Amino acid sequence: YMIAFVLGLAVPIAFLFVAELLNDKIRNKADLDLLTTAPILGEVGHSESEKTLIITTKDRKFISEQFRILRTNLQYILPIKKSTNTLLVTSSISGEGKSFISTNIAAVMAVSGKKTVILEFDIRKPKVMKGLGLDHKKSKGISNYLVGKATIEDIIQAVPNVENLYVIPCGPIPPNPAELILNDRLLKLFEAV
């Protein structure tokens, strides 16, 4: 009985120990602190909302406050002398929340009175326009501009119900999105917006 009791305790404990040893996921801020010295500007929890755009002027939900904290902390690291700043939200895996984060960071900046433009560069699988409730199929966008078939004024759209927030959709999905982004007109687009 004693051997069975010890094995009954040892096997699950050994299993949990090995599982924790092989775990390579980042689950919280402490995991990041162990691996990097990069500053952490904020944490954004998981949203159960079906909507992508959750930031409004009077919204006081916990996740909205997390985006407001992120906005405040961003102001400490962005150059003060520049009148415009560019933020890039990226990851290598689909479904990690790039569209959600970029849309709500832009919205929280716009709510604070700054004119903000979201550029939808996910040309292969665009989600930003759909998340904002806008029709992406009829819209001219970045791909139209880069091939010379649209001007900046043609592609920029105001986001309804959010003052100071604009979006430039990706436009029709081209057969060569990676090569299209190498176009010289892209620099002019960044300078204009």
PDB file of N, CA and C in Angstrom, residues 7-84:
ATOM      1  N   LEU A   7       3.798   6.015  -5.386  1.00  0.00           N
ATOM      2  CA  LEU A   7       3.695   6.099  -6.843  1.00  0.00           C
ATOM      3  C   LEU A   7       2.506   6.964  -7.265  1.00  0.00           C
ATOM      4  N   GLY A   8       1.409   6.864  -6.524  1.00  0.00           N
ATOM      5  CA  GLY A   8       0.221   7.683  -6.814  1.00  0.00           C
ATOM      6  C   GLY A   8       0.510   9.172  -6.677  1.00  0.00           C
ATOM      7  N   LEU A   9       1.404   9.530  -5.792  1.00  0.00           N
ATOM      8  CA  LEU A   9       1.797  10.940  -5.650  1.00  0.00           C
ATOM      9  C   LEU A   9       2.913  11.317  -6.616  1.00  0.00           C
ATOM     10  N   ALA A  10       3.882  10.430  -6.791  1.00  0.00           N
ATOM     11  CA  ALA A  10       5.076  10.747  -7.575  1.00  0.00           C
ATOM     12  C   ALA A  10       4.780  10.883  -9.063  1.00  0.00           C
ATOM     13  N   VAL A  11       3.943  10.013  -9.619  1.00  0.00           N
ATOM     14  CA  VAL A  11       3.676  10.046 -11.059  1.00  0.00           C
ATOM     15  C   VAL A  11       3.003  11.357 -11.472  1.00  0.00           C
ATOM     16  N   PRO A  12       1.917  11.813 -10.821  1.00  0.00           N
ATOM     17  CA  PRO A  12       1.327  13.099 -11.230  1.00  0.00           C
ATOM     18  C   PRO A  12       2.266  14.283 -11.006  1.00  0.00           C
ATOM     19  N   ILE A  13       3.017  14.260  -9.903  1.00  0.00           N
ATOM     20  CA  ILE A  13       3.951  15.354  -9.637  1.00  0.00           C
ATOM     21  C   ILE A  13       5.034  15.391 -10.704  1.00  0.00           C
ATOM     22  N   ALA A  14       5.559  14.231 -11.083  1.00  0.00           N
ATOM     23  CA  ALA A  14       6.576  14.164 -12.137  1.00  0.00           C
ATOM     24  C   ALA A  14       6.004  14.633 -13.470  1.00  0.00           C
ATOM     25  N   PHE A  15       4.771  14.246 -13.764  1.00  0.00           N
ATOM     26  CA  PHE A  15       4.110  14.667 -15.004  1.00  0.00           C
ATOM     27  C   PHE A  15       3.959  16.185 -15.037  1.00  0.00           C
ATOM     28  N   LEU A  16       3.479  16.798 -13.956  1.00  0.00           N
ATOM     29  CA  LEU A  16       3.315  18.250 -13.885  1.00  0.00           C
ATOM     30  C   LEU A  16       4.658  18.966 -13.992  1.00  0.00           C
ATOM     31  N   PHE A  17       5.689  18.415 -13.351  1.00  0.00           N
ATOM     32  CA  PHE A  17       7.024  19.012 -13.406  1.00  0.00           C
ATOM     33  C   PHE A  17       7.562  19.012 -14.836  1.00  0.00           C
ATOM     34  N   VAL A  18       7.438  17.882 -15.536  1.00  0.00           N
ATOM     35  CA  VAL A  18       7.926  17.780 -16.915  1.00  0.00           C
ATOM     36  C   VAL A  18       7.108  18.681 -17.839  1.00  0.00           C
ATOM     37  N   ALA A  19       5.791  18.743 -17.635  1.00  0.00           N
ATOM     38  CA  ALA A  19       4.943  19.611 -18.461  1.00  0.00           C
ATOM     39  C   ALA A  19       5.348  21.076 -18.289  1.00  0.00           C
ATOM     40  N   GLU A  20       5.628  21.499 -17.074  1.00  0.00           N
ATOM     41  CA  GLU A  20       6.054  22.872 -16.814  1.00  0.00           C
ATOM     42  C   GLU A  20       7.442  23.132 -17.382  1.00  0.00           C
ATOM     43  N   LEU A  21       8.304  22.147 -17.325  1.00  0.00           N
ATOM     44  CA  LEU A  21       9.661  22.271 -17.855  1.00  0.00           C
ATOM     45  C   LEU A  21       9.644  22.439 -19.376  1.00  0.00           C
ATOM     46  N   LEU A  22       8.730  21.755 -20.050  1.00  0.00           N
ATOM     47  CA  LEU A  22       8.640  21.815 -21.509  1.00  0.00           C
ATOM     48  C   LEU A  22       7.754  22.952 -22.019  1.00  0.00           C
ATOM     49  N   ASN A  23       7.097  23.665 -21.128  1.00  0.00           N
ATOM     50  CA  ASN A  23       6.211  24.755 -21.523  1.00  0.00           C
ATOM     51  C   ASN A  23       7.031  25.920 -22.069  1.00  0.00           C
ATOM     52  N   ASP A  24       6.730  26.340 -23.302  1.00  0.00           N
ATOM     53  CA  ASP A  24       7.456  27.455 -23.910  1.00  0.00           C
ATOM     54  C   ASP A  24       6.540  28.643 -24.215  1.00  0.00           C
ATOM     55  N   LYS A  25       5.389  28.696 -23.585  1.00  0.00           N
ATOM     56  CA  LYS A  25       4.443  29.776 -23.827  1.00  0.00           C
ATOM     57  C   LYS A  25       4.618  30.892 -22.812  1.00  0.00           C
ATOM     58  N   ILE A  26       4.330  32.097 -23.264  1.00  0.00           N
ATOM     59  CA  ILE A  26       4.341  33.246 -22.368  1.00  0.00           C
ATOM     60  C   ILE A  26       2.910  33.438 -21.877  1.00  0.00           C
ATOM     61  N   ARG A  27       2.717  33.307 -20.581  1.00  0.00           N
ATOM     62  CA  ARG A  27       1.375  33.370 -20.019  1.00  0.00           C
ATOM     63  C   ARG A  27       1.095  34.654 -19.264  1.00  0.00           C
ATOM     64  N   ASN A  28       2.130  35.328 -18.812  1.00  0.00           N
ATOM     65  CA  ASN A  28       1.899  36.549 -18.033  1.00  0.00           C
ATOM     66  C   ASN A  28       3.110  37.468 -18.109  1.00  0.00           C
ATOM     67  N   LYS A  29       2.990  38.614 -17.467  1.00  0.00           N
ATOM     68  CA  LYS A  29       4.041  39.630 -17.492  1.00  0.00           C
ATOM     69  C   LYS A  29       5.348  39.114 -16.879  1.00  0.00           C
ATOM     70  N   ALA A  30       5.266  38.302 -15.863  1.00  0.00           N
ATOM     71  CA  ALA A  30       6.470  37.769 -15.214  1.00  0.00           C
ATOM     72  C   ALA A  30       7.290  36.920 -16.179  1.00  0.00           C
ATOM     73  N   ASP A  31       6.628  36.153 -17.044  1.00  0.00           N
ATOM     74  CA  ASP A  31       7.342  35.360 -18.050  1.00  0.00           C
ATOM     75  C   ASP A  31       8.135  36.265 -18.988  1.00  0.00           C
ATOM     76  N   LEU A  32       7.548  37.395 -19.367  1.00  0.00           N
ATOM     77  CA  LEU A  32       8.250  38.342 -20.231  1.00  0.00           C
ATOM     78  C   LEU A  32       9.424  38.989 -19.513  1.00  0.00           C
ATOM     79  N   ASP A  33       9.233  39.332 -18.268  1.00  0.00           N
ATOM     80  CA  ASP A  33      10.311  39.954 -17.492  1.00  0.00           C
ATOM     81  C   ASP A  33      11.527  39.042 -17.388  1.00  0.00           C
ATOM     82  N   LEU A  34      11.303  37.737 -17.338  1.00  0.00           N
ATOM     83  CA  LEU A  34      12.416  36.785 -17.264  1.00  0.00           C
ATOM     84  C   LEU A  34      13.192  36.701 -18.572  1.00  0.00           C
ATOM     85  N   LEU A  35      12.506  36.918 -19.699  1.00  0.00           N
ATOM     86  CA  LEU A  35      13.108  36.683 -21.004  1.00  0.00           C
ATOM     87  C   LEU A  35      13.649  37.925 -21.693  1.00  0.00           C
ATOM     88  N   THR A  36      13.222  39.106 -21.287  1.00  0.00           N
ATOM     89  CA  THR A  36      13.614  40.312 -22.010  1.00  0.00           C
ATOM     90  C   THR A  36      13.731  41.517 -21.078  1.00  0.00           C
ATOM     91  N   THR A  37      14.458  42.501 -21.560  1.00  0.00           N
ATOM     92  CA  THR A  37      14.560  43.755 -20.803  1.00  0.00           C
ATOM     93  C   THR A  37      13.728  44.850 -21.463  1.00  0.00           C
ATOM     94  N   ALA A  38      12.988  44.499 -22.506  1.00  0.00           N
ATOM     95  CA  ALA A  38      12.148  45.471 -23.202  1.00  0.00           C
ATOM     96  C   ALA A  38      11.068  45.987 -22.266  1.00  0.00           C
ATOM     97  N   PRO A  39      10.751  47.278 -22.354  1.00  0.00           N
ATOM     98  CA  PRO A  39       9.704  47.817 -21.483  1.00  0.00           C
ATOM     99  C   PRO A  39       8.330  47.289 -21.885  1.00  0.00           C
ATOM    100  N   ILE A  40       7.518  47.015 -20.908  1.00  0.00           N
ATOM    101  CA  ILE A  40       6.148  46.566 -21.161  1.00  0.00           C
ATOM    102  C   ILE A  40       5.246  47.769 -20.949  1.00  0.00           C
ATOM    103  N   LEU A  41       4.551  48.172 -22.011  1.00  0.00           N
ATOM    104  CA  LEU A  41       3.741  49.379 -21.970  1.00  0.00           C
ATOM    105  C   LEU A  41       2.339  49.139 -21.433  1.00  0.00           C
ATOM    106  N   GLY A  42       1.889  47.913 -21.483  1.00  0.00           N
ATOM    107  CA  GLY A  42       0.549  47.621 -20.996  1.00  0.00           C
ATOM    108  C   GLY A  42       0.170  46.191 -21.287  1.00  0.00           C
ATOM    109  N   GLU A  43      -0.931  45.817 -20.706  1.00  0.00           N
ATOM    110  CA  GLU A  43      -1.481  44.484 -20.925  1.00  0.00           C
ATOM    111  C   GLU A  43      -2.912  44.640 -21.402  1.00  0.00           C
ATOM    112  N   VAL A  44      -3.289  43.854 -22.397  1.00  0.00           N
ATOM    113  CA  VAL A  44      -4.660  43.874 -22.900  1.00  0.00           C
ATOM    114  C   VAL A  44      -5.220  42.479 -22.752  1.00  0.00           C
ATOM    115  N   GLY A  45      -6.293  42.383 -22.002  1.00  0.00           N
ATOM    116  CA  GLY A  45      -6.920  41.083 -21.769  1.00  0.00           C
ATOM    117  C   GLY A  45      -7.712  40.608 -22.967  1.00  0.00           C
ATOM    118  N   HIS A  46      -8.234  39.428 -22.849  1.00  0.00           N
ATOM    119  CA  HIS A  46      -9.056  38.828 -23.900  1.00  0.00           C
ATOM    120  C   HIS A  46     -10.443  39.448 -23.860  1.00  0.00           C
ATOM    121  N   SER A  47     -10.969  39.786 -25.015  1.00  0.00           N
ATOM    122  CA  SER A  47     -12.309  40.368 -25.099  1.00  0.00           C
ATOM    123  C   SER A  47     -13.298  39.301 -25.545  1.00  0.00           C
ATOM    124  N   GLU A  48     -14.388  39.207 -24.835  1.00  0.00           N
ATOM    125  CA  GLU A  48     -15.442  38.255 -25.199  1.00  0.00           C
ATOM    126  C   GLU A  48     -16.417  38.862 -26.209  1.00  0.00           C
ATOM    127  N   SER A  49     -16.249  40.149 -26.497  1.00  0.00           N
ATOM    128  CA  SER A  49     -17.151  40.850 -27.411  1.00  0.00           C
ATOM    129  C   SER A  49     -17.004  40.324 -28.831  1.00  0.00           C
ATOM    130  N   GLU A  50     -18.097  40.280 -29.550  1.00  0.00           N
ATOM    131  CA  GLU A  50     -18.070  39.872 -30.951  1.00  0.00           C
ATOM    132  C   GLU A  50     -17.550  41.007 -31.828  1.00  0.00           C
ATOM    133  N   LYS A  51     -17.636  42.249 -31.337  1.00  0.00           N
ATOM    134  CA  LYS A  51     -17.215  43.407 -32.113  1.00  0.00           C
ATOM    135  C   LYS A  51     -15.711  43.598 -31.999  1.00  0.00           C
ATOM    136  N   THR A  52     -15.108  44.085 -33.078  1.00  0.00           N
ATOM    137  CA  THR A  52     -13.680  44.387 -33.055  1.00  0.00           C
ATOM    138  C   THR A  52     -13.439  45.727 -32.384  1.00  0.00           C
ATOM    139  N   LEU A  53     -14.228  46.732 -32.753  1.00  0.00           N
ATOM    140  CA  LEU A  53     -14.063  48.075 -32.198  1.00  0.00           C
ATOM    141  C   LEU A  53     -14.835  48.169 -30.889  1.00  0.00           C
ATOM    142  N   ILE A  54     -14.115  48.227 -29.780  1.00  0.00           N
ATOM    143  CA  ILE A  54     -14.777  48.278 -28.477  1.00  0.00           C
ATOM    144  C   ILE A  54     -14.602  49.621 -27.784  1.00  0.00           C
ATOM    145  N   ILE A  55     -13.764  50.494 -28.326  1.00  0.00           N
ATOM    146  CA  ILE A  55     -13.489  51.788 -27.705  1.00  0.00           C
ATOM    147  C   ILE A  55     -14.536  52.805 -28.150  1.00  0.00           C
ATOM    148  N   THR A  56     -15.166  53.439 -27.200  1.00  0.00           N
ATOM    149  CA  THR A  56     -16.050  54.572 -27.466  1.00  0.00           C
ATOM    150  C   THR A  56     -15.682  55.687 -26.496  1.00  0.00           C
ATOM    151  N   THR A  57     -16.268  56.840 -26.688  1.00  0.00           N
ATOM    152  CA  THR A  57     -15.906  57.988 -25.851  1.00  0.00           C
ATOM    153  C   THR A  57     -16.258  57.790 -24.391  1.00  0.00           C
ATOM    154  N   LYS A  58     -17.389  57.191 -24.128  1.00  0.00           N
ATOM    155  CA  LYS A  58     -17.857  57.090 -22.741  1.00  0.00           C
ATOM    156  C   LYS A  58     -17.730  55.687 -22.160  1.00  0.00           C
ATOM    157  N   ASP A  59     -17.093  54.793 -22.883  1.00  0.00           N
ATOM    158  CA  ASP A  59     -16.971  53.410 -22.434  1.00  0.00           C
ATOM    159  C   ASP A  59     -15.996  53.301 -21.268  1.00  0.00           C
ATOM    160  N   ARG A  60     -16.404  52.635 -20.193  1.00  0.00           N
ATOM    161  CA  ARG A  60     -15.540  52.460 -19.021  1.00  0.00           C
ATOM    162  C   ARG A  60     -15.318  50.981 -18.698  1.00  0.00           C
ATOM    163  N   LYS A  61     -15.428  50.120 -19.695  1.00  0.00           N
ATOM    164  CA  LYS A  61     -15.159  48.704 -19.475  1.00  0.00           C
ATOM    165  C   LYS A  61     -13.683  48.520 -19.149  1.00  0.00           C
ATOM    166  N   PHE A  62     -13.365  47.415 -18.497  1.00  0.00           N
ATOM    167  CA  PHE A  62     -11.999  47.140 -18.071  1.00  0.00           C
ATOM    168  C   PHE A  62     -11.040  47.111 -19.256  1.00  0.00           C
ATOM    169  N   ILE A  63     -11.440  46.463 -20.347  1.00  0.00           N
ATOM    170  CA  ILE A  63     -10.542  46.355 -21.502  1.00  0.00           C
ATOM    171  C   ILE A  63     -10.333  47.721 -22.152  1.00  0.00           C
ATOM    172  N   SER A  64     -11.347  48.583 -22.126  1.00  0.00           N
ATOM    173  CA  SER A  64     -11.189  49.943 -22.651  1.00  0.00           C
ATOM    174  C   SER A  64     -10.183  50.719 -21.818  1.00  0.00           C
ATOM    175  N   GLU A  65     -10.229  50.521 -20.519  1.00  0.00           N
ATOM    176  CA  GLU A  65      -9.267  51.188 -19.637  1.00  0.00           C
ATOM    177  C   GLU A  65      -7.850  50.674 -19.892  1.00  0.00           C
ATOM    178  N   GLN A  66      -7.722  49.400 -20.234  1.00  0.00           N
ATOM    179  CA  GLN A  66      -6.401  48.861 -20.559  1.00  0.00           C
ATOM    180  C   GLN A  66      -5.830  49.546 -21.799  1.00  0.00           C
ATOM    181  N   PHE A  67      -6.677  49.819 -22.791  1.00  0.00           N
ATOM    182  CA  PHE A  67      -6.220  50.535 -23.985  1.00  0.00           C
ATOM    183  C   PHE A  67      -5.881  51.987 -23.653  1.00  0.00           C
ATOM    184  N   ARG A  68      -6.612  52.600 -22.744  1.00  0.00           N
ATOM    185  CA  ARG A  68      -6.294  53.969 -22.336  1.00  0.00           C
ATOM    186  C   ARG A  68      -4.940  54.025 -21.614  1.00  0.00           C
ATOM    187  N   ILE A  69      -4.671  53.039 -20.779  1.00  0.00           N
ATOM    188  CA  ILE A  69      -3.364  52.968 -20.102  1.00  0.00           C
ATOM    189  C   ILE A  69      -2.254  52.795 -21.138  1.00  0.00           C
ATOM    190  N   LEU A  70      -2.495  51.948 -22.132  1.00  0.00           N
ATOM    191  CA  LEU A  70      -1.522  51.737 -23.198  1.00  0.00           C
ATOM    192  C   LEU A  70      -1.259  53.039 -23.957  1.00  0.00           C
ATOM    193  N   ARG A  71      -2.328  53.800 -24.247  1.00  0.00           N
ATOM    194  CA  ARG A  71      -2.170  55.091 -24.927  1.00  0.00           C
ATOM    195  C   ARG A  71      -1.314  56.042 -24.096  1.00  0.00           C
ATOM    196  N   THR A  72      -1.594  56.111 -22.820  1.00  0.00           N
ATOM    197  CA  THR A  72      -0.836  56.994 -21.934  1.00  0.00           C
ATOM    198  C   THR A  72       0.632  56.599 -21.910  1.00  0.00           C
ATOM    199  N   ASN A  73       0.918  55.325 -21.790  1.00  0.00           N
ATOM    200  CA  ASN A  73       2.306  54.862 -21.742  1.00  0.00           C
ATOM    201  C   ASN A  73       3.018  55.035 -23.086  1.00  0.00           C
ATOM    202  N   LEU A  74       2.289  54.927 -24.198  1.00  0.00           N
ATOM    203  CA  LEU A  74       2.877  55.160 -25.513  1.00  0.00           C
ATOM    204  C   LEU A  74       3.358  56.602 -25.646  1.00  0.00           C
ATOM    205  N   GLN A  75       2.633  57.518 -25.028  1.00  0.00           N
ATOM    206  CA  GLN A  75       3.007  58.931 -25.120  1.00  0.00           C
ATOM    207  C   GLN A  75       4.360  59.199 -24.465  1.00  0.00           C
ATOM    208  N   TYR A  76       4.780  58.356 -23.548  1.00  0.00           N
ATOM    209  CA  TYR A  76       6.084  58.522 -22.907  1.00  0.00           C
ATOM    210  C   TYR A  76       7.245  58.045 -23.780  1.00  0.00           C
ATOM    211  N   ILE A  77       6.981  57.142 -24.712  1.00  0.00           N
ATOM    212  CA  ILE A  77       8.089  56.628 -25.527  1.00  0.00           C
ATOM    213  C   ILE A  77       8.095  57.166 -26.953  1.00  0.00           C
ATOM    214  N   LEU A  78       6.980  57.744 -27.403  1.00  0.00           N
ATOM    215  CA  LEU A  78       6.955  58.302 -28.751  1.00  0.00           C
ATOM    216  C   LEU A  78       7.663  59.650 -28.759  1.00  0.00           C
ATOM    217  N   PRO A  79       8.334  59.985 -29.853  1.00  0.00           N
ATOM    218  CA  PRO A  79       9.043  61.274 -29.912  1.00  0.00           C
ATOM    219  C   PRO A  79       8.088  62.448 -29.727  1.00  0.00           C
ATOM    220  N   ILE A  80       8.440  63.379 -28.851  1.00  0.00           N
ATOM    221  CA  ILE A  80       7.585  64.518 -28.547  1.00  0.00           C
ATOM    222  C   ILE A  80       7.581  65.525 -29.692  1.00  0.00           C
ATOM    223  N   LYS A  81       8.707  65.729 -30.339  1.00  0.00           N
ATOM    224  CA  LYS A  81       8.831  66.781 -31.340  1.00  0.00           C
ATOM    225  C   LYS A  81       8.129  66.443 -32.644  1.00  0.00           C
ATOM    226  N   LYS A  82       7.867  65.179 -32.901  1.00  0.00           N
ATOM    227  CA  LYS A  82       7.201  64.801 -34.148  1.00  0.00           C
ATOM    228  C   LYS A  82       5.714  65.091 -34.058  1.00  0.00           C
ATOM    229  N   SER A  83       5.169  65.624 -35.144  1.00  0.00           N
ATOM    230  CA  SER A  83       3.732  65.887 -35.147  1.00  0.00           C
ATOM    231  C   SER A  83       2.955  64.621 -35.487  1.00  0.00           C
ATOM    232  N   THR A  84       3.617  63.653 -36.139  1.00  0.00           N
ATOM    233  CA  THR A  84       2.957  62.389 -36.455  1.00  0.00           C
ATOM    234  C   THR A  84       3.844  61.233 -36.019  1.00  0.00           C
TER     235      THR A  84
END
